[in-house]
mmCIF file of C-alpha atoms in Angstrom:
data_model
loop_
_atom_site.group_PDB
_atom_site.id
_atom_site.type_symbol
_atom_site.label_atom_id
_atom_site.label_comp_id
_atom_site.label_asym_id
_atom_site.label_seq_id
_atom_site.Cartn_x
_atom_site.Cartn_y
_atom_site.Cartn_z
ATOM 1 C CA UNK A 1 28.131 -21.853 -40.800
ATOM 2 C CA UNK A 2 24.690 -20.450 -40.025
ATOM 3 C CA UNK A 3 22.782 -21.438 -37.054
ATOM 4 C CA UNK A 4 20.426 -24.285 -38.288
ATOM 5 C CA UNK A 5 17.772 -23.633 -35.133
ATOM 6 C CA UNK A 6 14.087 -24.137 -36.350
ATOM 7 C CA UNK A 7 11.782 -21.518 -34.646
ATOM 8 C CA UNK A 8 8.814 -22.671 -32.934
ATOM 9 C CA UNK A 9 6.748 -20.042 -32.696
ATOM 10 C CA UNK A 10 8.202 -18.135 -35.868
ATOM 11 C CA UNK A 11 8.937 -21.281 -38.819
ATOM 12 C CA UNK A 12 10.075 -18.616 -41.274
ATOM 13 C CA UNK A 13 12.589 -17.167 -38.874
ATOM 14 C CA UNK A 14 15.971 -17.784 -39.604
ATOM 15 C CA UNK A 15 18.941 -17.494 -36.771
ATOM 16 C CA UNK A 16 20.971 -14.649 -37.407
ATOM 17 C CA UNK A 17 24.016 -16.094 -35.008
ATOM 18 C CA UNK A 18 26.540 -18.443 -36.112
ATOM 19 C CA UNK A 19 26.755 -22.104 -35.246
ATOM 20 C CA UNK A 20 29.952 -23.208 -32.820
ATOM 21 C CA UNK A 21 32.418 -25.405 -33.816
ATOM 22 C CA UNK A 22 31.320 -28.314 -32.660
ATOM 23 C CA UNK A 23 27.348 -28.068 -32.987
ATOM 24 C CA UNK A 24 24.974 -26.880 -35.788
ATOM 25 C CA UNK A 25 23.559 -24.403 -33.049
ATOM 26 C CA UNK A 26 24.545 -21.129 -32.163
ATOM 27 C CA UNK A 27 25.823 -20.926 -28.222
ATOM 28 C CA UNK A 28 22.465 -18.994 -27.415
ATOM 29 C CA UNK A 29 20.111 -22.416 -29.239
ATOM 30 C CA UNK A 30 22.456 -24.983 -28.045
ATOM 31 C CA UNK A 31 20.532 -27.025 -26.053
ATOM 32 C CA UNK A 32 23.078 -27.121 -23.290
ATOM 33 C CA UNK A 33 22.344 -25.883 -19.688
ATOM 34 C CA UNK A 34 24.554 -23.794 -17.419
ATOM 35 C CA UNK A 35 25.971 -21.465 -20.218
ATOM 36 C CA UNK A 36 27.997 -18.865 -18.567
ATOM 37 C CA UNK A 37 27.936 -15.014 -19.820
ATOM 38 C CA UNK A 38 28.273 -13.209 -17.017
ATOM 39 C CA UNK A 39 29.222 -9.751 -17.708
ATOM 40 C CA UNK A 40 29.106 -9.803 -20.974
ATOM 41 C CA UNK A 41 27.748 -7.083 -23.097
ATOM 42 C CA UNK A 42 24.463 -8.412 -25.589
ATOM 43 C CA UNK A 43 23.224 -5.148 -26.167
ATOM 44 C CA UNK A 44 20.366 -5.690 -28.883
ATOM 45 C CA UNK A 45 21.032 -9.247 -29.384
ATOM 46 C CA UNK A 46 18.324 -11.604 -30.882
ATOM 47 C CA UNK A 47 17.861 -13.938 -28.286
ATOM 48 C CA UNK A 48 14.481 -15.344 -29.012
ATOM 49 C CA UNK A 49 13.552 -19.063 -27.962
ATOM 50 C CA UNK A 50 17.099 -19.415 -26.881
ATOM 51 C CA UNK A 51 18.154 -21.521 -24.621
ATOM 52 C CA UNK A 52 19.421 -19.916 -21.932
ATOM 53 C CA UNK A 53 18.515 -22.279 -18.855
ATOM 54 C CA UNK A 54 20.638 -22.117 -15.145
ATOM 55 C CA UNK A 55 22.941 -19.959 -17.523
ATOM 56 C CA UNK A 56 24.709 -17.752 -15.922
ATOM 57 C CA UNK A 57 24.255 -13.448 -16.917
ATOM 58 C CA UNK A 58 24.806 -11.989 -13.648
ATOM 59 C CA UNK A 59 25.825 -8.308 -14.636
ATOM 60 C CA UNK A 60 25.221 -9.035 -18.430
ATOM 61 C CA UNK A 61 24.433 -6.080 -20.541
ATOM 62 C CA UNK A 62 20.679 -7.353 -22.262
ATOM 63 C CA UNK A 63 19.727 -3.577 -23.195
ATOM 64 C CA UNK A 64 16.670 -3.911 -25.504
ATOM 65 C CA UNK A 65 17.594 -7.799 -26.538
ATOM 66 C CA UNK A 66 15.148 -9.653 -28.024
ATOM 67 C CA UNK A 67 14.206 -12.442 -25.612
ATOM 68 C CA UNK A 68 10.903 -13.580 -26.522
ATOM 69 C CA UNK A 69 9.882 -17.013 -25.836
ATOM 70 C CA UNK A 70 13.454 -18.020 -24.300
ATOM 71 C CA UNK A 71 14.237 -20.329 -21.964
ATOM 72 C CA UNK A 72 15.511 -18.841 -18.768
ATOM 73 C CA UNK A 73 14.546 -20.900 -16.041
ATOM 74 C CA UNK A 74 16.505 -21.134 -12.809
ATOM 75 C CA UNK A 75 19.308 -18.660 -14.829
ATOM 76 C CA UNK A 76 21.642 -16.333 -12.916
ATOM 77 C CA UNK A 77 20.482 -12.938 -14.088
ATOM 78 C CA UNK A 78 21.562 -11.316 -10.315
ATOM 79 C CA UNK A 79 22.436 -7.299 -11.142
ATOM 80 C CA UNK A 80 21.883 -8.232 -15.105
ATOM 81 C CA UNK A 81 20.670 -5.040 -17.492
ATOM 82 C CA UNK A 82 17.307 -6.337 -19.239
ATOM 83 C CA UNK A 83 15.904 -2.808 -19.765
ATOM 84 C CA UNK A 84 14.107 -2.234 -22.622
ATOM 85 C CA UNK A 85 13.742 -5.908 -23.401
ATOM 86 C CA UNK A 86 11.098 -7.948 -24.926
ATOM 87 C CA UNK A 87 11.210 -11.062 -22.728
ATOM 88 C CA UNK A 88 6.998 -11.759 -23.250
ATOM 89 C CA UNK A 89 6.246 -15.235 -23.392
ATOM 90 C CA UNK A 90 9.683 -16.272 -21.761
ATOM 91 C CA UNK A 91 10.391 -18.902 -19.075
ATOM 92 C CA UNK A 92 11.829 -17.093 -15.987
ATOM 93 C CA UNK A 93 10.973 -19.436 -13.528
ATOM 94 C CA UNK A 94 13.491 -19.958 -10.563
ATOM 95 C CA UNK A 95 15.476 -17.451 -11.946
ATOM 96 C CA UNK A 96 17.538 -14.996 -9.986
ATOM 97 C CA UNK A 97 16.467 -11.624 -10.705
ATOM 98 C CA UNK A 98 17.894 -9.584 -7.518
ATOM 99 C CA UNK A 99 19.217 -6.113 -8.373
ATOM 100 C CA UNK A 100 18.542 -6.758 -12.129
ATOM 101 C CA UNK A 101 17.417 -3.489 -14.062
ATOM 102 C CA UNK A 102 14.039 -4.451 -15.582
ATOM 103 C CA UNK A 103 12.392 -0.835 -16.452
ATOM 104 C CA UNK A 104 10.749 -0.645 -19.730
ATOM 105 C CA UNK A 105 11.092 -4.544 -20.097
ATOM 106 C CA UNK A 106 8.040 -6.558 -21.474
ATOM 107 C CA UNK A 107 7.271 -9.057 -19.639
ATOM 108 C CA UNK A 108 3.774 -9.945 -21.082
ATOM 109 C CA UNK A 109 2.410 -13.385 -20.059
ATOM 110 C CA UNK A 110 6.103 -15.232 -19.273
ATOM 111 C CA UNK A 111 6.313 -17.121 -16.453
ATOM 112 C CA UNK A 112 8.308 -15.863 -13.246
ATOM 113 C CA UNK A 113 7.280 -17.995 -10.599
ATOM 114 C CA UNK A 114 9.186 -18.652 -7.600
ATOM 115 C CA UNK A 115 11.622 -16.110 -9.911
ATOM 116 C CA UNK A 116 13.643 -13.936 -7.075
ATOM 117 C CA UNK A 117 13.252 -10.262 -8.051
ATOM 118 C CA UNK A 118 14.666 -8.719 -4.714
ATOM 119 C CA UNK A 119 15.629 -5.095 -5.129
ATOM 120 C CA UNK A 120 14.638 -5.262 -9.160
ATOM 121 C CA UNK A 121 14.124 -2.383 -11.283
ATOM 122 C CA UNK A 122 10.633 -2.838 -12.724
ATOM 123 C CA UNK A 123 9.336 0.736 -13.562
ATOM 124 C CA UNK A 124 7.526 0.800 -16.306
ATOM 125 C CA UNK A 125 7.606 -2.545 -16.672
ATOM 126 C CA UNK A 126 4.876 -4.973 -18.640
ATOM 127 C CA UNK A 127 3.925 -8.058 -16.898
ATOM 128 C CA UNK A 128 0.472 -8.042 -18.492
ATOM 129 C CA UNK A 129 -0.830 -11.495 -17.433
ATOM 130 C CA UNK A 130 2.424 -12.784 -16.161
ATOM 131 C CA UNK A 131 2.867 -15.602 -14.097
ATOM 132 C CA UNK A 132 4.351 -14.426 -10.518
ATOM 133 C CA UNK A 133 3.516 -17.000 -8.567
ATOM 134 C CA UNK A 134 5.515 -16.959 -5.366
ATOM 135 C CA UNK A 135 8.010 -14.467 -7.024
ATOM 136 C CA UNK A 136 9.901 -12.312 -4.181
ATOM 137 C CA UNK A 137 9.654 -8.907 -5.219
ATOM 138 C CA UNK A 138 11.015 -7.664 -1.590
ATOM 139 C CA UNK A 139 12.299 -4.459 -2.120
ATOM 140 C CA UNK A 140 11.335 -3.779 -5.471
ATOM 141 C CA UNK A 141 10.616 -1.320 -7.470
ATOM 142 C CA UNK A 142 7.471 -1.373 -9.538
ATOM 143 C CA UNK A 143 6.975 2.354 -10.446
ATOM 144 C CA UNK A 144 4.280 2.433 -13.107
ATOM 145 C CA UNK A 145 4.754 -0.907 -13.922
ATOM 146 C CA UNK A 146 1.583 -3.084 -15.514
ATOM 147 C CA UNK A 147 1.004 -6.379 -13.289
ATOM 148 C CA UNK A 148 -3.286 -6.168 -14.869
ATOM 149 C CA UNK A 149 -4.072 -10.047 -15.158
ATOM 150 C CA UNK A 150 -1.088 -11.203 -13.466
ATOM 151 C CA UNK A 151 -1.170 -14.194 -11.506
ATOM 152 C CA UNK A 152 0.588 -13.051 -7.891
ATOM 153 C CA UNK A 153 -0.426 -16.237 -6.050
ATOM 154 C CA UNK A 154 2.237 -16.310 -3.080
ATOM 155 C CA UNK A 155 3.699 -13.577 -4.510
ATOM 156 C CA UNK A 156 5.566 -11.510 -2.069
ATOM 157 C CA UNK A 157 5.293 -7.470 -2.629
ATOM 158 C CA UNK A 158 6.883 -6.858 1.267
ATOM 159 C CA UNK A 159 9.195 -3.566 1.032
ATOM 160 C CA UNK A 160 8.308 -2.872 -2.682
ATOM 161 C CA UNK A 161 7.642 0.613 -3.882
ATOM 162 C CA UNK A 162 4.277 0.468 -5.462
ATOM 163 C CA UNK A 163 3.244 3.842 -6.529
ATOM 164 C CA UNK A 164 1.764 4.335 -9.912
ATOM 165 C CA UNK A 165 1.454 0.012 -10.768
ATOM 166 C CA UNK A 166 -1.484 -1.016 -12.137
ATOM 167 C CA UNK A 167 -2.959 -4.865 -10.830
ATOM 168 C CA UNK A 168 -6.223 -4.244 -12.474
ATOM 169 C CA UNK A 169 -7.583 -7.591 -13.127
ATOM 170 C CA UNK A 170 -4.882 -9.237 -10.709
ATOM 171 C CA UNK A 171 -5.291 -13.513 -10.052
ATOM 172 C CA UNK A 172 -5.080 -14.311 -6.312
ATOM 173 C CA UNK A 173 -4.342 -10.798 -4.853
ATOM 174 C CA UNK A 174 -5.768 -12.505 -1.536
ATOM 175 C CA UNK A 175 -2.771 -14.383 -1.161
ATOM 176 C CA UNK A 176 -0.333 -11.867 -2.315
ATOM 177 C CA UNK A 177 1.994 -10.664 0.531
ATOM 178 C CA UNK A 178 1.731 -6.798 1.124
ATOM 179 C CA UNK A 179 2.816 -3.869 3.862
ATOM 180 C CA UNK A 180 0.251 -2.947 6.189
ATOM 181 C CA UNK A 181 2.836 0.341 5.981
ATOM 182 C CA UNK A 182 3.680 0.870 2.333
ATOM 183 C CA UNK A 183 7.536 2.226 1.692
ATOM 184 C CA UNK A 184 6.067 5.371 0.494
ATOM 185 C CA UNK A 185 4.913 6.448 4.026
ATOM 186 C CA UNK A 186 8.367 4.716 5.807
ATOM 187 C CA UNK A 187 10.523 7.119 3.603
ATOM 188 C CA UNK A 188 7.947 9.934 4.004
ATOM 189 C CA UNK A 189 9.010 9.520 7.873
ATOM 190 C CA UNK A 190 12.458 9.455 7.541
ATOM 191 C CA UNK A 191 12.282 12.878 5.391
ATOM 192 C CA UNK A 192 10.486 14.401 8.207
ATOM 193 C CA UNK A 193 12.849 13.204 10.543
ATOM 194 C CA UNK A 194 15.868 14.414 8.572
ATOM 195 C CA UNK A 195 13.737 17.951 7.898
ATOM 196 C CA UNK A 196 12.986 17.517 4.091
ATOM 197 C CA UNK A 197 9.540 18.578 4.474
ATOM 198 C CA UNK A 198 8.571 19.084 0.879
ATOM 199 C CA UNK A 199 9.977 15.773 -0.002
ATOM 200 C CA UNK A 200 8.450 14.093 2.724
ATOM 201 C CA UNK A 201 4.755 15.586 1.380
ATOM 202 C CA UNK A 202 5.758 14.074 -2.139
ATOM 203 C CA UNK A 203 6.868 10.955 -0.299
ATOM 204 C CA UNK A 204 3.096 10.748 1.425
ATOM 205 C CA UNK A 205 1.117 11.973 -1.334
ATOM 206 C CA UNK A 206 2.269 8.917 -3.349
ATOM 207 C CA UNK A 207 1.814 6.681 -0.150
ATOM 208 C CA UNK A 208 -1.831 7.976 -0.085
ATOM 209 C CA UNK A 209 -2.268 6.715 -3.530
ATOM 210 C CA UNK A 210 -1.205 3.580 -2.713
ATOM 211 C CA UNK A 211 -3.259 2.879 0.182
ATOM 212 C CA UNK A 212 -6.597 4.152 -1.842
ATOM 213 C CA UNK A 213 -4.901 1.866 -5.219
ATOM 214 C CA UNK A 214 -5.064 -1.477 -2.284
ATOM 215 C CA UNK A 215 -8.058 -0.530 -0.536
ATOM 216 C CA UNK A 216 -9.893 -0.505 -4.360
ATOM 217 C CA UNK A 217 -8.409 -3.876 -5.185
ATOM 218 C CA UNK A 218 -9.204 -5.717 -1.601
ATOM 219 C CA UNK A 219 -12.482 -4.178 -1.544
ATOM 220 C CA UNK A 220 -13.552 -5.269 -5.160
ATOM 221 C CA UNK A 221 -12.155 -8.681 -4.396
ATOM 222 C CA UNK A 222 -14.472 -9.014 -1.305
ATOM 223 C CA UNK A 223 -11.529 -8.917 1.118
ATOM 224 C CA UNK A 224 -12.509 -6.472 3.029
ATOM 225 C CA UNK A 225 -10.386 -6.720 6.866
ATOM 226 C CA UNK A 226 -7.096 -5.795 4.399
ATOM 227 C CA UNK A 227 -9.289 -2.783 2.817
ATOM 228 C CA UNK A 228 -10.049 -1.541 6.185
ATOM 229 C CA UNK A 229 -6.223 -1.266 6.938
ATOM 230 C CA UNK A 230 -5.282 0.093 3.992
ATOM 231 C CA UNK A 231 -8.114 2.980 4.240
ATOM 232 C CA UNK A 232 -6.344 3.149 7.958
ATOM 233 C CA UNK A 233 -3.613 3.585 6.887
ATOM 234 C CA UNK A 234 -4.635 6.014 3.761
ATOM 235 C CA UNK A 235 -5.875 8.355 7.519
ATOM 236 C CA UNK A 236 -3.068 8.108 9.159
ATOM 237 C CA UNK A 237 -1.047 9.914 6.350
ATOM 238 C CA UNK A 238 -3.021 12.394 5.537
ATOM 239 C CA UNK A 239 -3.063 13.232 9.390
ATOM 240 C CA UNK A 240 0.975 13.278 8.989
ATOM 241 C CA UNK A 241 0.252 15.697 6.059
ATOM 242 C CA UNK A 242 -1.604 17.898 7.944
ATOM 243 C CA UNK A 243 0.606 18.420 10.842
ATOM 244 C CA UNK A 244 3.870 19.257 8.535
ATOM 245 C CA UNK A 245 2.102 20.523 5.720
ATOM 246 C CA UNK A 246 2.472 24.199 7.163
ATOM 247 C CA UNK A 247 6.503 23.931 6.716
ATOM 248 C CA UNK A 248 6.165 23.331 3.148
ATOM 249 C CA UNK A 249 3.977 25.925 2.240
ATOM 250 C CA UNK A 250 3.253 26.000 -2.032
ATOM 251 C CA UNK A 251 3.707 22.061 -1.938
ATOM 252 C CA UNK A 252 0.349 21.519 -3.230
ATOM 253 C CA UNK A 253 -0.959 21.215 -0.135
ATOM 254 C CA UNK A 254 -4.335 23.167 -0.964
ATOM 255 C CA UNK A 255 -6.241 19.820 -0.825
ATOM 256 C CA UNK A 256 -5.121 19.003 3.319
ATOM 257 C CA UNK A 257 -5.491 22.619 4.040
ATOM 258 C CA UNK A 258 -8.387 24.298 2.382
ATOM 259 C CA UNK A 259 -8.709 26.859 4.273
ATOM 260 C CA UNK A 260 -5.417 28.866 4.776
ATOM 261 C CA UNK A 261 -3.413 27.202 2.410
ATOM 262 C CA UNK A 262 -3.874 29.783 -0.516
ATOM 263 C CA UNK A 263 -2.924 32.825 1.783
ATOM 264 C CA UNK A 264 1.098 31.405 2.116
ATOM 265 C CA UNK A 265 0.629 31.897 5.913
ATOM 266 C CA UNK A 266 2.588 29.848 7.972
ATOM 267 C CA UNK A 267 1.103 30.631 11.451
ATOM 268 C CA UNK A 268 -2.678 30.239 9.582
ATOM 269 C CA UNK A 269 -1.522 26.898 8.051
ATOM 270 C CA UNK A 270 -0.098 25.960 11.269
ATOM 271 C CA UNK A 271 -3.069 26.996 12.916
ATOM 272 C CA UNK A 272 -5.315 24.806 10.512
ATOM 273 C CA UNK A 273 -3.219 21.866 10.170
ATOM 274 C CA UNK A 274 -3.397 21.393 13.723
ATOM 275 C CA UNK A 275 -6.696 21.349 14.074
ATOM 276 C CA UNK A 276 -7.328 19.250 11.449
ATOM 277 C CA UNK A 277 -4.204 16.463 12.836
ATOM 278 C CA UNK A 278 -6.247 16.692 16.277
ATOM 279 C CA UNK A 279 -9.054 16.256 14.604
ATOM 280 C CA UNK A 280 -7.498 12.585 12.946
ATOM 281 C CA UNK A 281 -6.594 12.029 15.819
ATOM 282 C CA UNK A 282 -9.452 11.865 17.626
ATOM 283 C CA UNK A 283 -11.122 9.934 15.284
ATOM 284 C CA UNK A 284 -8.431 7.645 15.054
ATOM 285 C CA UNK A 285 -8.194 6.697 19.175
ATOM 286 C CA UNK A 286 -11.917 6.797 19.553
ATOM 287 C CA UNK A 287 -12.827 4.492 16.122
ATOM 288 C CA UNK A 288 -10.293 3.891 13.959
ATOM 289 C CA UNK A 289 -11.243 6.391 11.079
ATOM 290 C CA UNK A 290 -14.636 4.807 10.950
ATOM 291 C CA UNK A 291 -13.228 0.894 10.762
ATOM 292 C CA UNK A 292 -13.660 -0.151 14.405
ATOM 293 C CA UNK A 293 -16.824 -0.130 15.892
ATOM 294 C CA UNK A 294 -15.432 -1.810 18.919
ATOM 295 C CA UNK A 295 -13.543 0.796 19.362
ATOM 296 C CA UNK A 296 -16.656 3.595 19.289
ATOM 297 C CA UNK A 297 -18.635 1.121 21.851
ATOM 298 C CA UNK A 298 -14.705 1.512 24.175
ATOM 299 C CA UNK A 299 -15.096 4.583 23.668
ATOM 300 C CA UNK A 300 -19.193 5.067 24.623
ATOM 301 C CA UNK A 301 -17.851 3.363 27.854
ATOM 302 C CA UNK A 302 -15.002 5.528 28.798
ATOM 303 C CA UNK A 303 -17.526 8.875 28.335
ATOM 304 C CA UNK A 304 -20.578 7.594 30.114
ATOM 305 C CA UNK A 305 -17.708 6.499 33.340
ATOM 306 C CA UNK A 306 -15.965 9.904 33.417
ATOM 307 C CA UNK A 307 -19.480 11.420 33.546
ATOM 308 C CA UNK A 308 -20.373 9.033 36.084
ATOM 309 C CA UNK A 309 -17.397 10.017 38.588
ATOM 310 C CA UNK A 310 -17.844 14.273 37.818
ATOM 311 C CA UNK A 311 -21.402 13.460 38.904
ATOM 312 C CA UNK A 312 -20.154 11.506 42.143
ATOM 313 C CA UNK A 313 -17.475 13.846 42.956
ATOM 314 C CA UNK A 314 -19.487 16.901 42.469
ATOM 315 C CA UNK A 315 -21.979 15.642 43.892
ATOM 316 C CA UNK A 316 -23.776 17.035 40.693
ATOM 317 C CA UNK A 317 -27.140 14.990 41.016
ATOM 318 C CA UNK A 318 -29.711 15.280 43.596
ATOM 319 C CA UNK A 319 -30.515 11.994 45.433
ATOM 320 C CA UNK A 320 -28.157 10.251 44.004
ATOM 321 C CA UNK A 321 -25.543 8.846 47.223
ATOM 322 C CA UNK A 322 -23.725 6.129 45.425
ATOM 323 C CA UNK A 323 -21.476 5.576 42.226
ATOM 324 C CA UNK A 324 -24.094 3.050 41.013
ATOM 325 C CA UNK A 325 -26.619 6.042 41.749
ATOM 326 C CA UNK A 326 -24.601 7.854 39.879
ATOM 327 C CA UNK A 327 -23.446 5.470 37.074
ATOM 328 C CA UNK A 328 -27.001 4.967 36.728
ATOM 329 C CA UNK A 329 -27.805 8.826 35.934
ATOM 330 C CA UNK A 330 -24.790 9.078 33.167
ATOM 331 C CA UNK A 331 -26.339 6.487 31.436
ATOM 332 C CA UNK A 332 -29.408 7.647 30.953
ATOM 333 C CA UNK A 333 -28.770 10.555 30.509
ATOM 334 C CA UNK A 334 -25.907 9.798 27.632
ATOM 335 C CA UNK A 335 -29.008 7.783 26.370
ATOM 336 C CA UNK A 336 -31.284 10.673 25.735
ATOM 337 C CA UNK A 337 -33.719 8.591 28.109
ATOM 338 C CA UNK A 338 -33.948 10.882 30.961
ATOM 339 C CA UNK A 339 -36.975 9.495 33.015
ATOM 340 C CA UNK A 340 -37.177 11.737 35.388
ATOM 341 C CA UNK A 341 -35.996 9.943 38.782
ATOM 342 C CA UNK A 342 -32.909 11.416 38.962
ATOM 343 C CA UNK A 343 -32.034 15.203 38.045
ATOM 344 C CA UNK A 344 -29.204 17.607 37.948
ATOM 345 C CA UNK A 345 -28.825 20.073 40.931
ATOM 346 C CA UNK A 346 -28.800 23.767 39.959
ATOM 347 C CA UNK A 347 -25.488 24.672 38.006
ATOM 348 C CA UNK A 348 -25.179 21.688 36.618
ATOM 349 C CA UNK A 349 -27.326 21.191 34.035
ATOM 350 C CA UNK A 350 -25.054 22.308 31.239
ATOM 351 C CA UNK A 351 -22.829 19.392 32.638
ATOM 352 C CA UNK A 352 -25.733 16.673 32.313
ATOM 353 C CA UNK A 353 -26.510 18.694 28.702
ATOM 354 C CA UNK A 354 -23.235 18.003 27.508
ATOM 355 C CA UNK A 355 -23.181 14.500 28.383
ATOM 356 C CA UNK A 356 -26.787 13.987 26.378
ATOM 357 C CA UNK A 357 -25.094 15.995 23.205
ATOM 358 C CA UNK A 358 -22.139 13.736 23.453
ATOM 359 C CA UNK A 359 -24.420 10.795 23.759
ATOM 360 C CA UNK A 360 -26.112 10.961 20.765
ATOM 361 C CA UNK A 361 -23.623 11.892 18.647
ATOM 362 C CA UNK A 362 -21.640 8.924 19.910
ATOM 363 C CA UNK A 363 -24.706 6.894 19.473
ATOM 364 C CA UNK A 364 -25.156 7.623 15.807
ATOM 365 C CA UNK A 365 -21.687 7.268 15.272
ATOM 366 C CA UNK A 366 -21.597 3.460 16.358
ATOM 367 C CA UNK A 367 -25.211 3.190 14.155
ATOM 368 C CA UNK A 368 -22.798 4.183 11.045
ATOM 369 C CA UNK A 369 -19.635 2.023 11.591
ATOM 370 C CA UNK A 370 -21.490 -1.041 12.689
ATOM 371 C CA UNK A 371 -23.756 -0.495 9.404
ATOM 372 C CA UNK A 372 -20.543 0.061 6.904
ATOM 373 C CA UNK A 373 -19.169 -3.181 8.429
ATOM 374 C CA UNK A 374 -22.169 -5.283 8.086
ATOM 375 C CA UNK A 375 -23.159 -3.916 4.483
ATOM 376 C CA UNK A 376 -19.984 -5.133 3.413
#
């Protein structure tokens, strides 16, 4: 006998499955929890609105199924095969998800909260407006995957591989939980470590992406501390780039070294990468790529008290005895003030120039980073 289930959503649907013995329901619309088809293989099976809740598919085979509107909440679906499924519309919540192969699933609008999706496979996934609300995606990976709309409220994105998703339009991204050091950039270490250079470049070309992707989406959303890491973080790479990007020469690295890059010179690239890695350096230790103007003022400090100490040890200004003398000179001098009381003995005046170069460059350079921080 023919399954007599009556489709919600569809009226003129009928089931294709046939009804058990001992109900008028196939086993997928029996209204029975804890169904158990673990490893089972339901390649291309018309699933939809069944009722499939704490069941157990761990390992099931759900290639391209049909699982639309279905009822999978709190069900075992640990290492299942759901690729290629349409699941949109479906209850997922508290279900176990870990290791399951998601890529190419649809997920649009169905509800995965508190949903455990450790270690999933969700490339090229559609969660268009799906509910993720304190899902665990730890570990997972999400590889062109669309999450525009979704809800991630909770939602915890620690260890997942994020290059290429789109969270345009995301809900609650604020209280989503992310890396301050995206994957891409861990494994682009470890390939440097292990001498893959030209991996490692791919590795932190895609980690670059996904620190400019973040630093978009906190910044639109007002929440700007996290986009200040991120565009930290987006610096520190390409400063990794640069130093390495000379032993993968015809990587695409044109972009990190503009200079030498097109002559396939290692010693020139070498040459240029360096520069340019001491270069984010410095600006990292003396402001944080721009983000720290705390750090710039530390920095203003440290200068005008080396300055201060050359003067007193070289005994570089004339009448001045003391440190304080001395301090007194550095400052306004780094100051561009200069009135006059106190001036540099013969020989030294390139030294007390140097200091008044440095000074308003530094100067200028805290008038910028305060400004970005208070425009914001």
């Amino acid at each position: 006998m023919r399954c007599t289930y009556s489709y919600r959503h569809n009226p003129v649907k009928e089931c294709p499955h046939q009804a058990t013995d001992d109900s008028v329901f196939c086993v997928f619309h029996d209204p029975v929890g804890g169904k158990d088809f673990s490893g089972m293989d339901l390649v291309e099976t018309d699933l939809e609105e069944a009722y499939l809740s704490e069941a157990n598919l761990s390992r099931a085979n759900l290639e391209g199924s049909n699982l639309l509107h279905a009822d999978l909440s709190d069900a075992n679906l640990a290492n299942a095969n759901l690729s290629w499924c349409v699941i949109e519309r479906a209850d997922l919540s508290g279900s176990d998800l870990s290791e399951a192969i998601l890529s190419n699933a649809s997920l649009r609008y169905s509800d995965l909260s508190n949903a455990k999706l450790t270690g999933a496979d969700l490339s090229l996934a559609n969660l268009e407006n799906a509910s993720l609300v304190k899902a665990d995606l730890r570990g997972a990976e999400l590889y062109g995957a669309n999450l525009s709309g979704a809800n991630l409220f909770g939602a915890d994105f620690r260890g997942a591989r994020l290059y290429g998703v789109s969270l345009t339009g995301a809900k609650n991204l604020r209280y989503a939980r992310f890396d301050e050091t995206v994957v891409e950039e861990v494994i682009g270490d470890r390939l440097v470590r292990e001498g893959k250079y030209s991996e490692a470049l791919e590795s932190y070309n895609r980690a670059i992406d996904v620190y400019l992707l973040l630093k978009k989406l906190f910044a639109e959303q007002g929440i700007y501390e996290a986009a200040s890491r991120y565009s930290i973080g987006e610096w520190r790479v390409r400063g990794k780039i640069q130093r390495i990007a000379h032993k993968a020469i015809g990587a695409s690295v044109e972009v990190f070294l503009p200079l030498t890059a097109r002559f396939g010179k290692r010693w020139l690239a070498f040459l240029e990468g360096h520069l340019r890695w001491l270069a984010n350096r410095f600006l990292w230790y003396t402001s944080s790529y721009g983000e720290s103007p705390g750090r710039v003022f530390l920095t203003t400090l440290l200068v005008v008290f080396v300055y201060t100490f050359l003067y007193w040890v070289l005994g570089a200004v004339e009448g001045a005895e003391s440190f304080l003398e001395n301090l007194y000179f550095s400052v306004v001098t780094f100051t561009t003030v200069g009135y006059g009381d106190y001036v540099p003995k013969p020989g030294y005046h390139l030294l007390a120039g140097s200091e008044a170069f440095l000074g308003a460059f530094m100067m200028a350079f805290f008038v910028v980073v305060l400004s970005r921080k208070v425009i914001r």
